[in-house]
PDB file of C-alpha atoms in Angstrom:
ATOM      1  CA  MET A   1      -9.804  -2.906   4.274  1.00 64.00           C
ATOM      2  CA  SER A   2     -10.595  -2.149   0.657  1.00 74.00           C
ATOM      3  CA  ILE A   3      -8.722  -2.693  -2.550  1.00 80.00           C
ATOM      4  CA  ILE A   4      -8.852   0.354  -4.812  1.00 85.00           C
ATOM      5  CA  SER A   5      -6.921   1.471  -7.854  1.00 89.00           C
ATOM      6  CA  THR A   6      -3.582   3.191  -7.378  1.00 88.00           C
ATOM      7  CA  LYS A   7      -4.760   5.987  -9.662  1.00 93.00           C
ATOM      8  CA  TYR A   8      -7.760   6.739  -7.427  1.00 93.00           C
ATOM      9  CA  LEU A   9      -5.635   6.480  -4.288  1.00 91.00           C
ATOM     10  CA  LEU A  10      -3.015   8.929  -5.567  1.00 93.00           C
ATOM     11  CA  GLN A  11      -5.624  11.374  -6.861  1.00 96.00           C
ATOM     12  CA  ASP A  12      -7.361  11.360  -3.470  1.00 94.00           C
ATOM     13  CA  ALA A  13      -4.034  11.797  -1.671  1.00 94.00           C
ATOM     14  CA  GLN A  14      -3.115  14.767  -3.853  1.00 96.00           C
ATOM     15  CA  ALA A  15      -6.529  16.387  -3.429  1.00 97.00           C
ATOM     16  CA  ASN A  16      -6.492  15.927   0.351  1.00 95.00           C
ATOM     17  CA  GLY A  17      -2.810  16.561   1.104  1.00 95.00           C
ATOM     18  CA  TYR A  18      -1.534  13.219   2.356  1.00 93.00           C
ATOM     19  CA  ALA A  19       1.152  10.775   1.251  1.00 92.00           C
ATOM     20  CA  VAL A  20       0.772   7.143   0.236  1.00 92.00           C
ATOM     21  CA  PRO A  21       3.744   4.987   1.234  1.00 92.00           C
ATOM     22  CA  ALA A  22       4.917   2.309  -1.206  1.00 91.00           C
ATOM     23  CA  PHE A  23       6.378  -0.848   0.318  1.00 91.00           C
ATOM     24  CA  ASN A  24       8.668  -3.363  -1.372  1.00 90.00           C
ATOM     25  CA  ILE A  25       7.462  -6.885  -0.660  1.00 89.00           C
ATOM     26  CA  HIS A  26       9.493 -10.055  -1.023  1.00 85.00           C
ATOM     27  CA  ASN A  27       7.441 -12.715   0.750  1.00 88.00           C
ATOM     28  CA  ALA A  28       4.089 -13.482   2.355  1.00 89.00           C
ATOM     29  CA  GLU A  29       5.254 -12.409   5.816  1.00 92.00           C
ATOM     30  CA  THR A  30       6.188  -8.942   4.596  1.00 90.00           C
ATOM     31  CA  ILE A  31       2.870  -8.322   2.892  1.00 88.00           C
ATOM     32  CA  GLN A  32       0.971  -9.649   5.912  1.00 92.00           C
ATOM     33  CA  ALA A  33       2.819  -7.217   8.198  1.00 93.00           C
ATOM     34  CA  ILE A  34       2.201  -4.287   5.834  1.00 92.00           C
ATOM     35  CA  LEU A  35      -1.510  -5.045   5.555  1.00 90.00           C
ATOM     36  CA  GLU A  36      -1.879  -5.445   9.325  1.00 94.00           C
ATOM     37  CA  VAL A  37      -0.160  -2.142  10.108  1.00 92.00           C
ATOM     38  CA  CYS A  38      -2.039  -0.220   7.415  1.00 90.00           C
ATOM     39  CA  SER A  39      -5.299  -1.644   8.713  1.00 92.00           C
ATOM     40  CA  GLU A  40      -4.474  -0.776  12.339  1.00 94.00           C
ATOM     41  CA  MET A  41      -3.423   2.747  11.352  1.00 91.00           C
ATOM     42  CA  ARG A  42      -6.432   3.149   9.028  1.00 90.00           C
ATOM     43  CA  SER A  43      -3.907   4.321   6.470  1.00 89.00           C
ATOM     44  CA  PRO A  44      -3.421   3.445   2.806  1.00 90.00           C
ATOM     45  CA  GLY A  45      -0.392   1.579   1.584  1.00 88.00           C
ATOM     46  CA  ASP A  46       0.869   0.513  -1.817  1.00 87.00           C
ATOM     47  CA  PRO A  47       2.562  -2.902  -1.728  1.00 85.00           C
ATOM     48  CA  ARG A  48       4.976  -3.380  -4.633  1.00 86.00           C
ATOM     49  CA  ARG A  49       6.984  -6.295  -5.930  1.00 82.00           C
ATOM     50  CA  ASP A  50       9.802  -6.550  -8.397  1.00 75.00           C
ATOM     51  CA  ALA A  51       9.427  -8.787 -11.438  1.00 71.00           C
ATOM     52  CA  GLY A  52      12.575 -10.586 -10.304  1.00 68.00           C
ATOM     53  CA  ASP A  53      10.785 -11.721  -7.147  1.00 59.00           C
ATOM     54  CA  LEU A  54       8.357 -13.947  -9.058  1.00 55.00           C
TER      55      LEU A  54
END
């Protein structure tokens, strides 16, 4: 699994015709599940959090 910029990820998705899902995260368990599934699927994902969740 690699960490890359959102800008690069979205440019690559647009150029190659695929979507990048954005996931709302609220706790460590949620982000762990998202990262595991994205890794298993060999698919990108964009975890997001709200400033109110800090």
